Coordinates of C-alpha atoms and ligand atoms in Angstrom, one line a residue:
X1349 CA 34.0 -1.4 9.8
X1350 CA 33.2 2.1 8.7
X1351 CA 33.7 2.1 5.4
X1352 CA 31.9 -1.4 4.9
X1353 CA 28.4 0.2 6.6
X1354 CA 29.2 3.2 4.6
X1355 CA 29.1 1.5 1.1
X1356 CA 25.8 1.0 -0.7
X1357 CA 23.7 -2.3 1.1
X1358 CA 23.5 -4.1 -1.7
X1359 CA 26.9 -4.3 -2.7
X1360 CA 27.8 -5.2 1.0
X1361 CA 25.1 -8.3 0.0
X1362 CA 27.7 -9.8 -1.4
X1363 CA 29.8 -9.2 1.4
X1364 CA 27.5 -10.6 4.0
X1365 CA 26.1 -13.5 1.8
X1366 CA 29.7 -14.8 -0.2
X1367 CA 31.3 -15.5 3.1
X1368 CA 28.7 -18.8 3.9
X1369 CA 26.7 -19.1 0.7
X1370 CA 25.7 -22.1 1.5
X1371 CA 24.1 -21.1 4.8
X1372 CA 22.4 -17.9 3.4
X1373 CA 22.1 -17.9 -0.1
X1374 CA 18.9 -19.4 -0.5
X1375 CA 18.1 -15.9 0.0
X1376 CA 18.0 -13.4 -3.0
X1377 CA 19.4 -15.5 -5.1
X1378 CA 17.3 -17.8 -6.6
X1379 CA 15.8 -14.9 -8.3
X1380 CA 19.1 -14.0 -9.9
X1381 CA 20.0 -17.4 -10.7
X1382 CA 17.2 -18.4 -12.6
X1383 CA 18.1 -16.3 -15.7
X1384 CA 21.2 -17.6 -15.5
X1385 CA 20.0 -21.1 -15.3
X1386 CA 17.6 -21.1 -18.2
X1387 CA 18.7 -18.8 -20.6
X1388 CA 15.3 -18.8 -22.8
X1389 CA 12.3 -16.5 -22.3
X1390 CA 10.8 -17.8 -19.4
X1391 CA 6.5 -18.8 -19.7
X1392 CA 5.8 -15.6 -17.6
X1393 CA 2.3 -14.7 -18.8
X1394 CA 0.7 -10.9 -18.1
X1395 CA -2.7 -11.2 -19.2
X1396 CA -5.9 -9.6 -18.9
X1397 CA -9.1 -11.5 -17.3
X1398 CA -10.9 -13.1 -20.6
X1399 CA -14.5 -12.9 -18.7
X1400 CA -16.2 -9.9 -18.3
X1401 CA -17.8 -8.8 -14.7
X1402 CA -16.3 -9.0 -11.8
X1403 CA -17.5 -11.9 -8.8
X1404 CA -15.6 -11.2 -5.7
X1405 CA -13.8 -8.4 -6.2
X1406 CA -10.1 -7.3 -5.3
X1407 CA -10.2 -3.7 -4.8
X1408 CA -13.1 -1.6 -4.7
X1409 CA -14.3 1.6 -6.2
X1410 CA -12.2 5.2 -6.9
X1411 CA -13.7 7.5 -4.2
X1412 CA -12.7 4.8 -1.5
X1413 CA -8.9 5.7 -2.3
X1414 CA -9.8 9.6 -1.8
X1415 CA -11.5 8.7 1.4
X1416 CA -8.7 7.3 2.9
X1417 CA -6.2 9.8 2.3
X1418 CA -8.4 12.5 3.3
X1419 CA -8.4 10.7 7.1
X1420 CA -4.5 10.7 6.4
X1421 CA -4.5 14.9 7.4
X1422 CA -5.1 16.6 10.1
X1423 CA -8.0 18.8 10.2
X1424 CA -9.6 17.3 7.6
X1425 CA -13.1 15.7 6.6
X1426 CA -13.3 14.2 3.2
X1427 CA -17.1 15.4 1.4
X1428 CA -18.3 12.3 -0.8
X1429 CA -20.3 13.6 -3.7
X1430 CA -23.1 10.6 -4.1
X1431 CA -24.7 8.2 -2.5
X1432 CA -24.8 7.6 1.6
X1433 CA -23.5 4.1 0.9
X1434 CA -20.7 5.4 -0.8
X1435 CA -19.1 6.7 2.9
X1436 CA -20.6 3.7 4.6
X1437 CA -19.7 0.8 3.7
X1438 CA -16.0 2.5 3.2
X1439 CA -15.9 3.3 6.9
X1440 CA -16.7 0.3 7.8
X1441 CA -13.9 -1.0 5.8
X1442 CA -11.3 1.3 7.2
X1443 CA -12.6 0.4 11.0
X1444 CA -12.9 -3.0 10.0
X1445 CA -9.4 -3.0 9.6
X1446 CA -8.0 -0.7 11.7
X1447 CA -10.9 -1.3 14.8
X1448 CA -11.0 2.3 15.0
X1449 CA -13.6 4.9 13.8
X1450 CA -12.7 7.5 11.0
X1451 CA -14.6 10.9 10.1
X1452 CA -16.4 11.3 6.4
X1453 CA -19.3 13.0 5.3
X1454 CA -21.4 12.8 2.7
X1455 CA -23.4 14.9 0.4
X1456 CA -26.1 12.3 0.4
X1457 CA -27.8 12.6 -3.0
X1458 CA -31.3 10.9 -3.7
X1459 CA -33.4 10.3 -6.7
X1460 CA -34.1 13.9 -7.2
X1461 CA -30.3 14.1 -7.9
X1462 CA -30.4 12.1 -10.9
X1463 CA -32.2 14.1 -13.0
X1464 CA -32.3 17.6 -11.6
X1465 CA -28.2 17.4 -10.1
X1466 CA -27.2 17.8 -7.1
X1467 CA -24.2 20.4 -6.6
X1468 CA -26.7 21.9 -4.3
X1469 CA -26.2 19.4 -2.1
X1470 CA -22.5 19.7 -1.6
X1471 CA -23.1 23.6 -0.5
X1472 CA -25.1 22.6 2.2
X1473 CA -22.9 19.8 2.8
X1474 CA -19.6 21.9 3.3
X1475 CA -21.4 24.6 4.9
X1476 CA -22.7 22.1 7.8
X1477 CA -19.5 20.4 7.7
X1478 CA -18.2 23.6 9.0
X1479 CA -20.6 24.8 11.3
X1480 CA -20.3 21.2 13.0
X1481 CA -16.7 20.9 13.1
X1482 CA -15.2 24.3 13.7
X1483 CA -11.4 22.8 13.4
X1484 CA -11.9 21.5 10.1
X1485 CA -9.4 23.4 7.6
X1486 CA -9.3 21.0 4.4
X1487 CA -12.3 19.9 2.9
X1488 CA -11.7 17.4 -0.6
X1489 CA -15.0 16.9 -2.2
X1490 CA -14.5 13.1 -3.2
X1491 CA -17.2 12.8 -6.5
X1492 CA -18.7 9.2 -7.1
X1493 CA -19.6 7.3 -9.8
X1494 CA -23.1 8.7 -10.0
X1495 CA -22.1 12.6 -9.5
X1496 CA -19.7 12.2 -12.7
X1497 CA -22.4 10.4 -15.1
X1498 CA -24.6 12.9 -14.1
X1499 CA -22.3 15.7 -14.7
X1500 CA -22.6 17.5 -11.4
X1501 CA -20.1 20.5 -11.6
X1502 CA -18.2 19.9 -8.3
X1503 CA -15.2 22.5 -9.7
X1504 CA -17.8 25.4 -10.8
X1505 CA -19.2 24.7 -7.1
X1506 CA -16.2 25.3 -5.4
X1507 CA -15.3 28.7 -7.3
X1508 CA -18.7 29.6 -6.2
X1509 CA -18.3 28.2 -2.3
X1510 CA -14.9 30.2 -2.6
X1511 CA -16.2 33.0 -3.8
X1512 CA -20.0 33.2 -1.6
X1513 CA -20.0 31.4 1.4
X1514 CA -16.2 30.9 2.6
X1515 CA -16.0 34.6 2.4
X1516 CA -19.8 36.0 4.0
X1517 CA -20.0 33.1 6.8
X1518 CA -16.4 32.0 7.4
X1519 CA -14.8 35.2 6.9
X1520 CA -11.2 35.1 8.6
X1521 CA -11.3 30.9 8.7
X1522 CA -8.9 29.1 6.8
X1523 CA -10.5 26.6 4.7
X1524 CA -9.5 24.6 1.4
X1525 CA -12.2 22.9 -0.8
X1526 CA -10.4 20.5 -3.0
X1527 CA -12.0 19.1 -6.1
X1528 CA -11.0 15.2 -6.4
X1529 CA -12.5 13.7 -9.2
X1530 CA -12.8 10.0 -8.7
X1531 CA -15.7 8.2 -11.3
X1532 CA -16.0 4.4 -10.5
X1533 CA -16.4 3.3 -13.3
X1534 CA -12.6 3.3 -13.7
X1535 CA -9.7 2.7 -11.9
X1536 CA -10.1 1.3 -8.5
X1537 CA -9.3 2.6 -5.3
X1538 CA -5.6 2.3 -5.6
X1539 CA -5.8 4.7 -8.6
X1540 CA -8.4 6.5 -6.6
X1541 CA -5.4 7.2 -3.8
X1542 CA -3.1 8.4 -6.2
X1543 CA -5.3 10.8 -7.4
X1544 CA -6.3 12.4 -4.6
X1545 CA -2.6 12.5 -3.4
X1546 CA -1.7 14.4 -6.3
X1547 CA -4.7 16.8 -6.2
X1548 CA -4.2 17.3 -2.6
X1549 CA -0.1 18.5 -2.6
X1550 CA -1.2 20.4 -5.9
X1551 CA -3.3 22.4 -4.0
X1552 CA -0.9 22.5 -1.0
X1553 CA 2.9 22.6 -2.1
X1554 CA 5.0 25.7 -2.1
X1555 CA 7.8 26.7 -3.3
X1556 CA 9.1 29.1 -0.6
X1557 CA 9.3 27.3 2.2
X1558 CA 12.1 27.4 4.2
X1559 CA 11.9 23.5 5.2
X1560 CA 14.5 21.1 3.9
X1561 CA 13.4 17.8 4.5
X1562 CA 13.1 14.7 2.3
X1563 CA 9.4 13.9 1.2
X1564 CA 8.6 10.2 1.8
X1565 CA 5.1 9.8 0.1
X1566 CA 4.8 6.3 1.4
X1567 CA 1.6 4.8 -0.5
X1568 CA -1.2 3.0 1.1
X1569 CA 0.5 1.9 4.5
X1570 CA -0.3 0.2 7.8
X1571 CA 0.6 1.9 11.3
X1572 CA 2.9 -0.6 11.7
X1573 CA 4.8 0.4 8.2
X1574 CA 5.0 3.6 8.9
X1575 CA 6.5 3.6 12.3
X1576 CA 9.3 1.2 10.8
X1577 CA 9.8 3.8 8.1
X1578 CA 10.3 6.2 10.6
X1579 CA 12.9 4.4 12.4
X1580 CA 14.8 3.6 9.2
X1581 CA 14.8 7.1 8.8
X1582 CA 15.9 9.0 11.7
X1583 CA 19.0 5.9 12.4
X1584 CA 20.0 7.5 9.0
X1585 CA 19.7 10.4 10.8
X1586 CA 17.6 11.9 8.0
X1587 CA 14.3 14.4 8.8
X1588 CA 11.4 13.4 6.4
X1589 CA 8.0 14.5 5.9
X1590 CA 5.8 11.7 5.1
X1591 CA 2.9 11.9 3.4
X1592 CA 0.7 11.1 4.9
X1593 CA 1.4 10.0 8.1
X1594 CA -0.7 7.4 9.5
X1595 CA 1.4 5.8 12.5
X1596 CA -2.1 7.2 14.4
X1597 CA -4.1 5.2 12.9
X1598 CA -3.6 3.0 15.6
X1599 CA -4.9 5.1 18.4
X1600 CA -4.6 5.3 22.0
X1601 CA -7.5 4.5 24.2
X1602 CA -6.8 7.6 26.7
X1603 CA -8.1 8.4 30.0
X1604 CA -9.9 11.8 29.1
X1605 CA -11.5 9.4 25.9
X1606 CA -11.7 9.7 22.2
X1607 CA -13.2 8.4 19.4
X1608 CA -12.0 8.9 16.2
X1609 CA -8.5 8.1 14.4
X1610 CA -6.7 10.5 11.9
X1611 CA -3.6 10.9 10.6
X1612 CA -1.5 14.0 11.8
X1613 CA -0.3 15.4 9.0
X1614 CA -0.8 19.1 8.5
X1615 CA -1.3 21.8 6.3
X1616 CA 2.2 23.2 6.9
X1617 CA 3.8 19.3 6.1
X1618 CA 1.7 19.5 2.7
X1619 CA 3.1 22.7 2.1
X1620 CA 6.2 22.0 2.4
X1621 CA 6.3 19.5 0.2
X1622 CA 7.5 21.6 -2.2
X1623 CA 10.6 22.6 -0.9
X1624 CA 12.1 19.0 -0.2
X1625 CA 15.7 18.3 -0.9
X1626 CA 14.1 15.1 -2.2
X1627 CA 10.8 12.8 -2.7
X1628 CA 11.2 9.2 -2.3
X1629 CA 7.7 7.4 -3.6
X1630 CA 7.4 4.0 -2.4
X1631 CA 4.6 2.9 -4.3
X1632 CA 4.2 3.6 -7.7
X1633 CA 0.9 3.2 -8.8
X1634 CA -0.4 4.9 -4.9
X1635 CA 1.8 7.9 -5.5
X1636 CA 3.6 7.8 -8.5
X1637 CA 1.3 10.7 -9.9
X1638 CA 2.0 12.7 -7.0
X1639 CA 5.6 12.4 -6.8
X1640 CA 5.7 13.1 -10.8
X1641 CA 3.9 16.5 -10.1
X1642 CA 6.9 17.8 -7.2
X1643 CA 9.3 16.5 -9.7
X1644 CA 8.2 18.4 -13.0
X1645 CA 7.0 21.8 -11.0
X1646 CA 9.6 22.3 -8.2
X1647 CA 12.4 20.4 -9.6
X1648 CA 12.7 18.3 -6.9
X1649 CA 14.4 15.0 -7.2
X1650 CA 12.6 12.0 -7.3
X1651 CA 12.8 8.1 -7.1
X1652 CA 9.9 6.5 -7.4
X1653 CA 9.5 2.6 -6.0
X1654 CA 10.4 0.3 -5.2
X1655 CA 8.4 -0.4 -2.3
X1656 CA 11.0 -1.9 0.3
X1657 CA 9.2 -5.1 1.1
X1658 CA 11.9 -8.1 1.3
X1659 CA 15.9 -7.3 2.1
X1660 CA 16.7 -6.6 -1.7
X1661 CA 14.1 -3.8 -1.5
X1662 CA 15.1 -2.1 1.7
X1663 CA 18.5 -1.9 0.3
X1664 CA 17.4 -0.3 -2.9
X1665 CA 15.3 2.4 -0.6
X1666 CA 18.5 3.1 2.2
X1667 CA 20.8 3.4 -1.2
X1668 CA 17.9 5.9 -2.4
X1669 CA 17.4 7.9 0.5
X1670 CA 21.6 7.8 0.9
X1671 CA 21.8 8.9 -2.4
X1672 CA 19.1 11.9 -1.9
X1673 CA 20.5 13.1 1.5
X1674 CA 24.3 12.6 1.3
X1675 CA 23.4 10.4 4.7
X1676 CA 25.5 7.1 5.6
X1677 CA 23.7 3.9 6.2
X1678 CA 24.3 3.4 10.2
X1679 CA 25.8 0.2 11.7
X1680 CA 22.9 -0.2 13.6
X1681 CA 21.0 -1.4 10.6
X1682 CA 23.2 -3.4 9.0
X1683 CA 22.9 -5.3 12.2
X1684 CA 19.2 -5.1 12.1
X1685 CA 19.9 -6.3 8.2
X1686 CA 21.8 -9.6 9.8
X1687 CA 19.1 -9.7 12.4
X1688 CA 16.1 -10.2 9.3
X1689 CA 19.1 -12.4 7.1
X1690 CA 19.7 -14.8 10.0
X1691 CA 15.8 -15.1 11.2
X1692 CA 14.8 -15.8 7.5
X1693 CA 17.5 -18.2 7.0
X1694 CA 16.7 -20.1 9.4
X1695 CA 12.9 -20.4 7.8
X1696 CA 13.5 -20.2 4.4
X1697 CA 15.5 -23.1 2.6
X1698 CA 14.1 -25.8 4.6
X1699 CA 10.6 -24.9 4.8
X1700 CA 9.7 -22.6 2.4
X1701 CA 11.8 -23.0 -0.7
X1702 CA 9.3 -24.4 -3.6
X1703 CA 6.1 -23.9 -2.1
X1704 CA 3.8 -22.7 -4.7
X1705 CA 2.2 -18.8 -4.0
X1706 CA -0.9 -17.2 -5.2
X1707 CA -0.6 -12.9 -4.3
X1708 CA -3.3 -10.9 -4.6
X1709 CA -3.8 -7.0 -3.9
X1710 CA -2.5 -3.6 -4.2
X1711 CA -0.4 -4.1 -7.1
X1712 CA 3.2 -2.5 -5.5
X1713 CA 2.3 -4.8 -2.7
X1714 CA 1.7 -7.9 -5.1
X1715 CA 5.1 -7.6 -6.7
X1716 CA 7.2 -6.6 -4.3
X1717 CA 6.0 -9.8 -2.3
X1718 CA 6.5 -11.7 -5.4
X1719 CA 10.4 -10.6 -5.6
X1720 CA 10.7 -11.3 -1.8
X1721 CA 9.4 -14.7 -2.3
X1722 CA 11.2 -15.5 -5.6
X1723 CA 14.5 -14.3 -2.8
X1724 CA 13.4 -17.4 -0.4
X1725 CA 13.5 -19.5 -3.5
X1726 CA 9.2 -20.0 -3.1
X1727 CA 7.2 -20.1 -6.6
X1728 CA 4.8 -17.1 -6.4
X1729 CA 3.0 -18.9 -9.8
X1730 CA 0.0 -17.0 -9.8
X1731 CA 0.0 -12.6 -9.0
X1732 CA -3.5 -11.2 -9.4
X1733 CA -4.1 -7.4 -10.1
X1734 CA -7.7 -5.9 -9.4
X1735 CA -8.1 -3.5 -11.9
X1736 CA -6.9 -2.9 -15.6
X1737 CA -4.4 -0.2 -15.9
X1738 CA -2.6 -0.6 -18.9
X1739 CA 0.5 0.7 -17.5
X1740 CA 1.8 -3.1 -15.6
X1741 CA 3.0 -4.1 -19.2
X1742 CA 5.8 -1.1 -19.1
X1743 CA 6.8 -1.9 -15.2
X1744 CA 10.1 -2.8 -15.2
X1745 CA 9.8 -4.8 -12.3
X1746 CA 6.8 -7.2 -13.8
X1747 CA 9.3 -7.1 -17.0
X1748 CA 12.1 -8.3 -15.0
X1749 CA 9.7 -11.4 -14.0
X1750 CA 9.0 -11.9 -17.3
X1751 CA 13.1 -12.4 -18.2
X1752 CA 13.8 -14.1 -15.2
X1753 CA 11.3 -17.2 -14.0
X1754 CA 12.1 -20.2 -15.0
X1755 CA 8.3 -21.5 -14.1
X1756 CA 5.3 -21.4 -15.3
X1757 CA 3.4 -17.9 -13.5
X1758 CA 0.9 -16.0 -14.8
X1759 CA 0.3 -12.1 -13.7
X1760 CA -3.6 -11.5 -14.7
X1761 CA -4.8 -7.9 -14.5
X1762 CA -8.4 -6.5 -13.9
X1763 CA -9.1 -9.8 -11.8
X1764 CA -11.1 -11.1 -9.4
X1765 CA -10.9 -14.0 -6.9
X1766 CA -13.4 -16.0 -8.3
X1767 CA -10.2 -16.2 -10.8
X1768 CA -8.3 -17.8 -7.8
X1769 CA -11.6 -20.0 -6.7
X1770 CA -11.8 -21.1 -10.3
X1771 CA -8.3 -22.2 -11.1
X1772 CA -7.8 -24.3 -7.8
X1773 CA -10.9 -25.7 -8.6
X1774 CA -11.2 -26.5 -12.1
X1775 CA -8.2 -26.1 -13.6
X1776 CA -6.0 -27.8 -11.5
X1777 CA -4.0 -24.7 -10.2
X1778 CA -1.9 -26.5 -7.0
X1779 CA -0.8 -24.0 -4.1
X1780 CA 1.0 -24.3 -0.8
X1781 CA 0.2 -20.5 0.5
X1782 CA -2.1 -17.6 -0.7
X1783 CA -0.9 -14.1 0.2
X1784 CA -3.6 -11.9 0.4
X1785 CA -6.3 -9.8 2.3
X1786 CA -9.3 -11.1 4.6
X1787 CA -11.5 -11.3 1.5
X1788 CA -9.8 -14.2 0.2
X1789 CA -10.5 -15.9 3.5
X1790 CA -13.7 -18.2 2.1
X1791 CA -11.4 -19.4 -1.0
X1792 CA -8.4 -20.5 0.7
X1793 CA -11.0 -22.0 3.8
X1794 CA -12.7 -24.1 0.8
X1795 CA -9.7 -25.0 -1.3
X1796 CA -8.0 -25.7 2.2
X1797 CA -4.7 -23.5 1.3
X1798 CA -3.5 -21.4 4.1
X1799 CA -3.8 -18.0 4.2
X1800 CA -1.3 -15.9 4.9
X1801 CA -3.3 -12.2 5.8
X1802 CA -1.3 -8.9 3.9
X1803 CA -2.6 -6.3 2.9
X1804 CA -5.8 -4.1 3.0
X1805 CA -8.6 -4.9 4.3
X1806 CA -7.1 -7.2 7.1
X1807 CA -10.3 -7.7 9.5
X1808 CA -9.8 -11.3 10.4
X1809 CA -6.7 -11.0 12.3
X1810 CA -5.8 -9.6 15.5
X1811 CA -3.4 -6.6 15.7
X1812 CA -2.2 -7.5 12.0
X1813 CA -2.3 -3.3 11.4
X1814 CA 0.6 -2.8 13.7
X1815 CA 2.9 -5.1 12.3
X1816 CA 5.1 -4.1 8.9
X1817 CA 5.4 -5.5 6.1
X1818 CA 8.5 -2.8 5.2
X1819 CA 12.0 -2.4 5.9
X1820 CA 14.1 -5.7 7.4
X1821 CA 12.2 -6.0 10.2
X1822 CA 8.9 -6.4 7.6
X1823 CA 10.7 -8.9 5.4
X1824 CA 12.0 -11.2 8.9
X1825 CA 7.8 -10.7 10.2
X1826 CA 6.5 -11.6 6.6
X1827 CA 9.1 -14.5 6.6
X1828 CA 8.1 -16.4 9.9
X1829 CA 4.8 -15.3 9.6
X1830 CA 4.7 -17.7 5.9
X1831 CA 6.1 -20.1 7.9
X1832 CA 3.8 -20.1 11.4
X1833 CA 1.0 -20.7 9.3
X1834 CA 2.7 -23.5 6.7
X1835 CA 4.0 -25.3 10.6
X1836 CA 0.2 -24.9 12.0
X1837 CA -1.0 -26.5 8.3
X1838 CA 1.9 -29.4 9.1
X1839 CA 0.2 -30.5 12.2
X1840 CA -3.4 -30.0 11.1
X1841 CA -3.2 -32.2 7.8
X1842 CA -0.7 -34.1 9.7
X1843 CA 2.3 -33.4 7.0
X1844 CA 5.7 -34.1 8.3
X1845 CA 4.8 -32.5 11.3
X1846 CA 7.5 -34.4 12.6
X1847 CA 9.9 -32.5 11.6
X1848 CA 9.1 -29.4 13.4
X1849 CA 10.6 -31.8 16.6
X1850 CA 13.9 -31.5 14.9
X1851 CA 14.2 -28.0 13.6
Ligands
SF4_2069 S1 -19.7 2.1 -7.2 FE1 -20.2 4.4 -7.4 S2 -21.7 3.8 -5.7 FE2 -20.9 2.3 -5.4 S3 -20.0 2.5 -3.6 FE3 -18.4 3.3 -5.5 S4 -18.9 5.2 -6.1 FE4 -20.7 4.7 -4.8

């Protein structure tokens, strides 16, 4: 059925589900139908946390995001201009999640810098780094709260180093110093990543390259996600320039030994972003700025979002790839999709339907998970976004939630995990599941609500980073993971566990 396979996937969904809606109608249509059933405006509220201060934050600070971008690039070590802790805890965070070691440097400021300034520490740090690492070519210089408050002129010192140290001491060596401003008194690690990706692409992207690949700006993903995205594109016979390719964060232990992991995106890959046939940016809040820059500067056709979480968003992703490349969706992916839908159908209506869920973490992840949960007839009742981005209200996906959801749902910005605990302990919030990263584990344990680990960081489950959350495979794994967590809960709480004998 070649014609059927080459039609847009979201249309052929109807072809697939329409034949036996009683069996698989539970997937996808709950969300759409709620609008039709309810008619009137639905009670889904977007609001900022009322309390000042943050207790048990969901996010960390901007420089962490810039550091995450820098470890995704080959021959690159970022220097964080600030106190040593701004690197130490972030490295630990990455290492906990990936169970690998990563290379990052610090200008290691001390008290005197608060009075006299600390740019001389950047000069020393660049020199020491280049001496110690002869292969390093790219050095993002990442500011922090302290150095932004002091007012250190990082752009000026980069100019000085380019004119002085690099010409004199490192003549003939290609070195790129890239200032990245990430004051941590605004935004979060999500915006820090967004800013860093934009600055790095601005620095390298060129028009005159012959390469004609599709830019895939992945956003903050796991190696399992990158592997899955590459697989989808390979099946579609699309050559992609994956920014950043962090598949190797799942680093092998080789006979000759290895002690660090790093991404494999090269300088050439970054240059080629300016000559792509198109750009797909998966996560609006993580790579939207860079995608917009490429579109404005190089006139590259660009699609921003959605993150391919769940069946429907993966359909959209493939449709977008098809539009930008002219390649068709092969039978192999229709089959893969069918396997995922079949697996999801086995657990959705019987076990997941009506389960009340709270979700916290990166905004694109939270929104994608909420959409997927709705497709599974679940009820995301609380979405917690850990920063105060004022653009959330303009997000068409959030608007769609507000227009379509037919039960009480809260979307809280600038939220923290205390909000979640308070609602559970004092405000009568009833939940069946929580979706989020490991930092919410104590709230889940104290309130005896099963926590499905998803997002960043996840350090209390083995191998999580190896699994996909995106694509058909990710949708299947996620639905099954939610079901399995729920099954375990049924057994431990003796809540209808007999059902599992008959399933
Ligand atoms: S908040 Fe400031 S001092 Fe703390 S880790 Fe972030 S940049 Fe460093």
